[in-house]
mmCIF file of C-alpha atoms and ligand atoms in Angstrom:
data_model
loop_
_atom_site.group_PDB
_atom_site.id
_atom_site.type_symbol
_atom_site.label_atom_id
_atom_site.label_comp_id
_atom_site.label_asym_id
_atom_site.label_seq_id
_atom_site.Cartn_x
_atom_site.Cartn_y
_atom_site.Cartn_z
ATOM 1 C CA MET A 1 4.738 -11.578 -7.528
ATOM 2 C CA ARG A 2 1.135 -11.909 -8.380
ATOM 3 C CA ARG A 3 -0.635 -9.078 -6.915
ATOM 4 C CA LEU A 4 0.243 -6.044 -5.077
ATOM 5 C CA ALA A 5 -1.622 -3.611 -3.058
ATOM 6 C CA VAL A 6 -1.806 -0.421 -2.739
ATOM 7 C CA PHE A 7 -2.104 2.299 -0.014
ATOM 8 C CA LEU A 8 -3.157 6.354 -1.295
ATOM 9 C CA ALA A 9 -5.316 8.553 -1.000
ATOM 10 C CA SER A 10 -9.300 9.598 -1.546
ATOM 11 C CA SER A 11 -9.116 12.534 -2.024
ATOM 12 C CA ASP A 12 -7.048 14.752 -4.968
ATOM 13 C CA GLY A 13 -4.411 16.712 -3.680
ATOM 14 C CA HIS A 14 -3.725 19.655 -4.435
ATOM 15 C CA ASP A 15 -0.706 18.994 -7.305
ATOM 16 C CA PRO A 16 -2.861 16.997 -10.371
ATOM 17 C CA ALA A 17 0.816 15.456 -10.825
ATOM 18 C CA HIS A 18 -0.693 12.888 -8.441
ATOM 19 C CA ALA A 19 -2.975 11.783 -10.393
ATOM 20 C CA HIS A 20 -1.008 11.114 -13.156
ATOM 21 C CA LEU A 21 1.628 9.688 -11.463
ATOM 22 C CA ALA A 22 -2.064 7.515 -10.350
ATOM 23 C CA ALA A 23 -3.358 7.171 -13.330
ATOM 24 C CA GLY A 24 0.155 4.756 -15.012
ATOM 25 C CA VAL A 25 0.959 2.656 -11.774
ATOM 26 C CA GLY A 26 -2.614 1.517 -12.943
ATOM 27 C CA THR A 27 -1.830 1.274 -16.088
ATOM 28 C CA GLU A 28 1.884 -0.009 -15.366
ATOM 29 C CA LEU A 29 0.583 -2.746 -13.027
ATOM 30 C CA ALA A 30 -2.555 -3.853 -15.242
ATOM 31 C CA ARG A 31 0.485 -4.633 -17.998
ATOM 32 C CA ARG A 32 2.876 -6.624 -16.485
ATOM 33 C CA GLY A 33 0.708 -9.015 -15.451
ATOM 34 C CA ILE A 34 -0.023 -8.387 -11.665
ATOM 35 C CA GLY A 35 -2.658 -8.048 -9.857
ATOM 36 C CA LEU A 36 -4.231 -4.295 -8.094
ATOM 37 C CA VAL A 37 -5.355 -5.290 -4.254
ATOM 38 C CA TYR A 38 -6.867 -1.219 -3.008
ATOM 39 C CA GLY A 39 -9.326 0.276 -0.435
ATOM 40 C CA GLY A 40 -12.652 -0.386 -3.233
ATOM 41 C CA GLY A 41 -12.718 3.543 -3.265
ATOM 42 C CA ARG A 42 -14.124 5.323 -6.794
ATOM 43 C CA ARG A 43 -12.736 8.859 -5.837
ATOM 44 C CA GLY A 44 -9.738 10.373 -5.226
ATOM 45 C CA LEU A 45 -6.436 9.224 -6.238
ATOM 46 C CA MET A 46 -7.659 5.375 -5.312
ATOM 47 C CA GLY A 47 -10.756 6.002 -8.224
ATOM 48 C CA VAL A 48 -7.762 6.947 -10.601
ATOM 49 C CA LEU A 49 -5.828 3.698 -9.681
ATOM 50 C CA ALA A 50 -8.793 1.194 -10.249
ATOM 51 C CA ASP A 51 -10.056 3.434 -13.715
ATOM 52 C CA SER A 52 -6.416 2.732 -15.088
ATOM 53 C CA ALA A 53 -5.715 -0.764 -14.445
ATOM 54 C CA LEU A 54 -9.426 -1.617 -15.310
ATOM 55 C CA LYS A 55 -8.850 0.367 -18.501
ATOM 56 C CA ALA A 56 -5.966 -1.320 -19.657
ATOM 57 C CA GLY A 57 -7.267 -5.104 -18.874
ATOM 58 C CA GLY A 58 -5.974 -5.607 -15.192
ATOM 59 C CA GLU A 59 -7.430 -7.049 -12.871
ATOM 60 C CA VAL A 60 -8.822 -5.039 -9.316
ATOM 61 C CA ILE A 61 -9.584 -6.375 -6.537
ATOM 62 C CA GLY A 62 -11.587 -3.995 -4.184
ATOM 63 C CA VAL A 63 -11.866 -4.135 -0.310
ATOM 64 C CA MET A 64 -14.441 -2.217 1.412
ATOM 65 C CA PRO A 65 -16.017 -1.896 4.700
ATOM 66 C CA ARG A 66 -20.104 -2.273 4.509
ATOM 67 C CA ASP A 67 -20.755 1.276 5.601
ATOM 68 C CA MET A 68 -18.444 2.395 2.766
ATOM 69 C CA VAL A 69 -19.787 0.904 0.779
ATOM 70 C CA GLU A 70 -23.519 1.608 2.145
ATOM 71 C CA ARG A 71 -22.441 4.859 1.866
ATOM 72 C CA GLU A 72 -21.767 4.777 -2.056
ATOM 73 C CA TRP A 73 -18.089 4.671 -2.362
ATOM 74 C CA ALA A 74 -17.351 2.215 -3.598
ATOM 75 C CA HIS A 75 -16.156 1.525 -7.005
ATOM 76 C CA GLU A 76 -18.592 0.268 -9.482
ATOM 77 C CA ARG A 77 -16.781 -1.982 -11.415
ATOM 78 C CA VAL A 78 -14.529 -3.521 -9.870
ATOM 79 C CA THR A 79 -13.344 -7.159 -11.183
ATOM 80 C CA GLU A 80 -14.468 -7.512 -7.356
ATOM 81 C CA LEU A 81 -15.419 -6.583 -3.989
ATOM 82 C CA LEU A 82 -14.306 -7.933 -1.002
ATOM 83 C CA MET A 83 -16.488 -6.337 1.426
ATOM 84 C CA CYS A 84 -15.786 -6.459 5.467
ATOM 85 C CA ASP A 85 -17.566 -5.522 8.785
ATOM 86 C CA SER A 86 -14.625 -3.650 10.326
ATOM 87 C CA MET A 87 -12.077 -1.694 9.349
ATOM 88 C CA HIS A 88 -9.734 -4.686 10.673
ATOM 89 C CA GLU A 89 -11.104 -6.786 8.727
ATOM 90 C CA ARG A 90 -10.475 -4.800 5.474
ATOM 91 C CA LYS A 91 -6.927 -4.834 6.274
ATOM 92 C CA ALA A 92 -6.258 -8.036 7.100
ATOM 93 C CA LEU A 93 -8.076 -9.345 4.677
ATOM 94 C CA MET A 94 -5.621 -6.587 1.844
ATOM 95 C CA ALA A 95 -2.870 -8.199 3.550
ATOM 96 C CA GLU A 96 -4.051 -11.243 3.369
ATOM 97 C CA HIS A 97 -4.435 -11.331 -1.268
ATOM 98 C CA ALA A 98 -1.658 -9.085 -1.462
ATOM 99 C CA ASP A 99 2.647 -10.021 -2.708
ATOM 100 C CA ALA A 100 3.699 -6.910 -0.770
ATOM 101 C CA PHE A 101 2.161 -3.538 -0.823
ATOM 102 C CA ILE A 102 3.464 0.624 -1.363
ATOM 103 C CA ALA A 103 2.046 3.493 -0.474
ATOM 104 C CA LEU A 104 1.488 5.753 -3.307
ATOM 105 C CA PRO A 105 0.443 10.235 -2.452
ATOM 106 C CA GLY A 106 -1.961 9.824 0.744
ATOM 107 C CA GLY A 107 -3.325 11.559 3.868
ATOM 108 C CA LEU A 108 -4.520 9.641 7.548
ATOM 109 C CA GLY A 109 -5.493 6.521 6.342
ATOM 110 C CA THR A 110 -2.751 6.172 3.800
ATOM 111 C CA LEU A 111 -0.007 6.558 6.230
ATOM 112 C CA GLU A 112 -2.418 4.168 9.419
ATOM 113 C CA GLU A 113 -2.545 0.948 6.506
ATOM 114 C CA PHE A 114 0.885 1.526 5.374
ATOM 115 C CA PHE A 115 2.324 1.278 9.028
ATOM 116 C CA GLU A 116 0.258 -0.787 10.275
ATOM 117 C CA VAL A 117 1.586 -3.502 7.409
ATOM 118 C CA TRP A 118 5.335 -2.118 8.245
ATOM 119 C CA SER A 119 5.306 -3.162 12.101
ATOM 120 C CA TRP A 120 3.248 -6.723 11.685
ATOM 121 C CA ARG A 121 6.764 -7.353 8.963
ATOM 122 C CA GLN A 122 8.893 -6.246 11.396
ATOM 123 C CA LEU A 123 7.091 -7.984 14.297
ATOM 124 C CA GLY A 124 7.377 -11.157 11.398
ATOM 125 C CA PHE A 125 3.984 -11.775 11.177
ATOM 126 C CA HIS A 126 3.990 -12.341 7.743
ATOM 127 C CA THR A 127 7.180 -11.714 4.832
ATOM 128 C CA LYS A 128 5.569 -9.736 2.476
ATOM 129 C CA PRO A 129 7.351 -6.495 1.450
ATOM 130 C CA VAL A 130 6.630 -3.108 2.156
ATOM 131 C CA GLY A 131 7.584 0.008 -0.330
ATOM 132 C CA PHE A 132 7.223 3.500 -0.301
ATOM 133 C CA LEU A 133 7.118 5.137 -4.212
ATOM 134 C CA ASP A 134 8.490 8.337 -3.537
ATOM 135 C CA ALA A 135 8.506 9.998 -6.554
ATOM 136 C CA GLY A 136 8.626 13.764 -6.312
ATOM 137 C CA SER A 137 10.128 13.429 -2.976
ATOM 138 C CA PHE A 138 6.267 13.255 -2.236
ATOM 139 C CA TRP A 139 7.639 10.681 1.224
ATOM 140 C CA THR A 140 10.688 12.459 1.311
ATOM 141 C CA PRO A 141 10.266 14.348 5.011
ATOM 142 C CA LEU A 142 8.196 11.949 6.690
ATOM 143 C CA LEU A 143 11.429 9.269 5.681
ATOM 144 C CA GLY A 144 13.683 12.170 7.555
ATOM 145 C CA ALA A 145 11.410 12.121 9.912
ATOM 146 C CA LEU A 146 11.975 8.426 11.052
ATOM 147 C CA ARG A 147 15.237 8.242 10.079
ATOM 148 C CA GLY A 148 15.269 11.051 13.213
ATOM 149 C CA ILE A 149 13.276 8.209 15.050
ATOM 150 C CA ALA A 150 16.097 5.159 14.013
ATOM 151 C CA ASP A 151 18.901 7.636 15.568
ATOM 152 C CA SER A 152 16.950 8.172 19.129
ATOM 153 C CA GLY A 153 16.939 4.264 19.189
ATOM 154 C CA PHE A 154 12.955 3.476 18.836
ATOM 155 C CA LEU A 155 13.243 1.783 15.836
ATOM 156 C CA PRO A 156 15.851 -0.198 14.559
ATOM 157 C CA VAL A 157 17.754 0.246 10.709
ATOM 158 C CA SER A 158 17.518 -3.099 9.726
ATOM 159 C CA THR A 159 13.560 -2.277 9.587
ATOM 160 C CA LEU A 160 14.398 1.492 7.679
ATOM 161 C CA ASP A 161 16.438 -0.423 5.078
ATOM 162 C CA ASP A 162 14.992 -3.011 4.596
ATOM 163 C CA LEU A 163 11.683 -0.803 3.130
ATOM 164 C CA ALA A 164 11.670 -0.005 -0.466
ATOM 165 C CA VAL A 165 12.090 3.197 -1.424
ATOM 166 C CA ALA A 166 11.647 3.995 -5.074
ATOM 167 C CA PRO A 167 11.241 7.254 -6.685
ATOM 168 C CA ASP A 168 8.641 5.444 -10.270
ATOM 169 C CA LEU A 169 7.367 1.922 -9.733
ATOM 170 C CA PRO A 170 9.728 0.010 -12.172
ATOM 171 C CA SER A 171 12.222 0.251 -9.873
ATOM 172 C CA LEU A 172 9.552 -0.002 -6.363
ATOM 173 C CA LEU A 173 9.380 -3.995 -8.563
ATOM 174 C CA ASP A 174 12.694 -4.227 -8.371
ATOM 175 C CA ALA A 175 13.227 -3.402 -4.490
ATOM 176 C CA LEU A 176 10.004 -4.685 -4.177
ATOM 177 C CA GLU A 177 11.436 -8.561 -6.016
ATOM 178 C CA HIS A 178 14.943 -8.476 -4.420
ATOM 179 C CA ARG A 179 12.429 -8.477 -0.780
ATOM 180 C CA LEU A 180 10.351 -11.319 -1.665
ATOM 181 C CA ARG A 181 13.262 -13.682 -3.400
ATOM 182 C CA GLY A 182 14.346 -13.395 0.473
ATOM 183 C CA ALA A 183 17.525 -11.024 0.252
ATOM 184 C CA SER A 184 16.521 -8.534 2.973
ATOM 185 C CA ARG A 185 14.673 -9.231 5.419
ATOM 186 C CA PRO A 186 14.277 -6.601 8.743
ATOM 187 C CA ALA A 187 15.073 -8.042 12.455
ATOM 188 C CA HIS A 188 12.480 -8.301 14.508
ATOM 189 C CA GLY A 189 11.828 -10.152 17.883
ATOM 190 C CA GLU A 190 14.515 -10.253 20.406
ATOM 191 C CA ASP A 191 16.674 -10.031 17.752
ATOM 192 C CA PHE A 192 16.443 -5.643 17.098
ATOM 193 C CA ARG A 193 16.250 -4.929 20.918
HETATM 194 P P1 LIG B 1 -7.057 9.419 3.459
HETATM 195 O O1 LIG B 1 -5.287 8.511 3.212
HETATM 196 O O2 LIG B 1 -6.408 9.730 4.408
HETATM 197 O O3 LIG B 1 -7.464 10.088 1.766
HETATM 198 O O4 LIG B 1 -7.181 7.535 3.772
HETATM 199 C C1 LIG B 1 -7.413 6.626 2.568
HETATM 200 C C2 LIG B 1 -8.446 4.952 3.126
HETATM 201 O O5 LIG B 1 -9.068 6.507 3.899
HETATM 202 C C3 LIG B 1 -8.919 4.554 2.614
HETATM 203 O O6 LIG B 1 -8.465 3.024 2.098
HETATM 204 C C4 LIG B 1 -10.152 4.505 3.074
HETATM 205 O O7 LIG B 1 -9.983 4.315 3.960
HETATM 206 C C5 LIG B 1 -10.894 5.757 3.345
HETATM 207 N N1 LIG B 1 -11.260 6.869 3.350
HETATM 208 C C6 LIG B 1 -11.451 7.841 3.206
HETATM 209 N N2 LIG B 1 -12.488 8.237 2.672
HETATM 210 C C7 LIG B 1 -12.800 8.313 2.095
HETATM 211 C C8 LIG B 1 -14.169 7.904 0.584
HETATM 212 N N3 LIG B 1 -15.048 8.781 0.214
HETATM 213 N N4 LIG B 1 -13.807 6.860 -0.367
HETATM 214 C C9 LIG B 1 -13.188 5.646 -0.068
HETATM 215 N N5 LIG B 1 -12.606 5.186 1.147
HETATM 216 C C10 LIG B 1 -12.537 6.404 2.156
#
């Protein structure tokens, strides 16, 4: 894996453990020589992640709509800041530049971005793996809700099983690598109807 896209909060959240997690992820990605692709923000967990990766000598690619850069939301020291015209373009550019996608704790923006790339994978538009970093069981309630949706027949169990979930970054990277080698693919299109 050359580059990993990380979706995460543009705010800090209430628990300092989240910032600690984001800092650890940035440092570990840099240590492994995996480039970070993220939304380009300087605030919240996004800023903590980028700062820690840069501090450890890693490559950091931020992708942000011009409008948000003009509002001074962008991180000023990333390796490369790719500017675009819309949130749609931002997500497409992030997807283009990354080999896999993960979500750290976050809110609506994080969920929206993550679910879009996951649904693209389900539809077979790309084969890049997706995963939740479930540190502190942050995503466990959402995973329970998704299991309920699968039980109702609206989410293929193969899609749910295809999601990599791990409590720490090294385990999550292992699960993503496993999927990158083609060991796990979601059924898509006609296959799951
Ligand atoms: P959330 O999980 O709701 O915090 O969303 C994270 C996403 O929100 C980021 O990818 C950005 O698109 C967007 N966002 C919202 N506010 C900001 C901000 N102040 N700086 C950078 N990105 C932001």
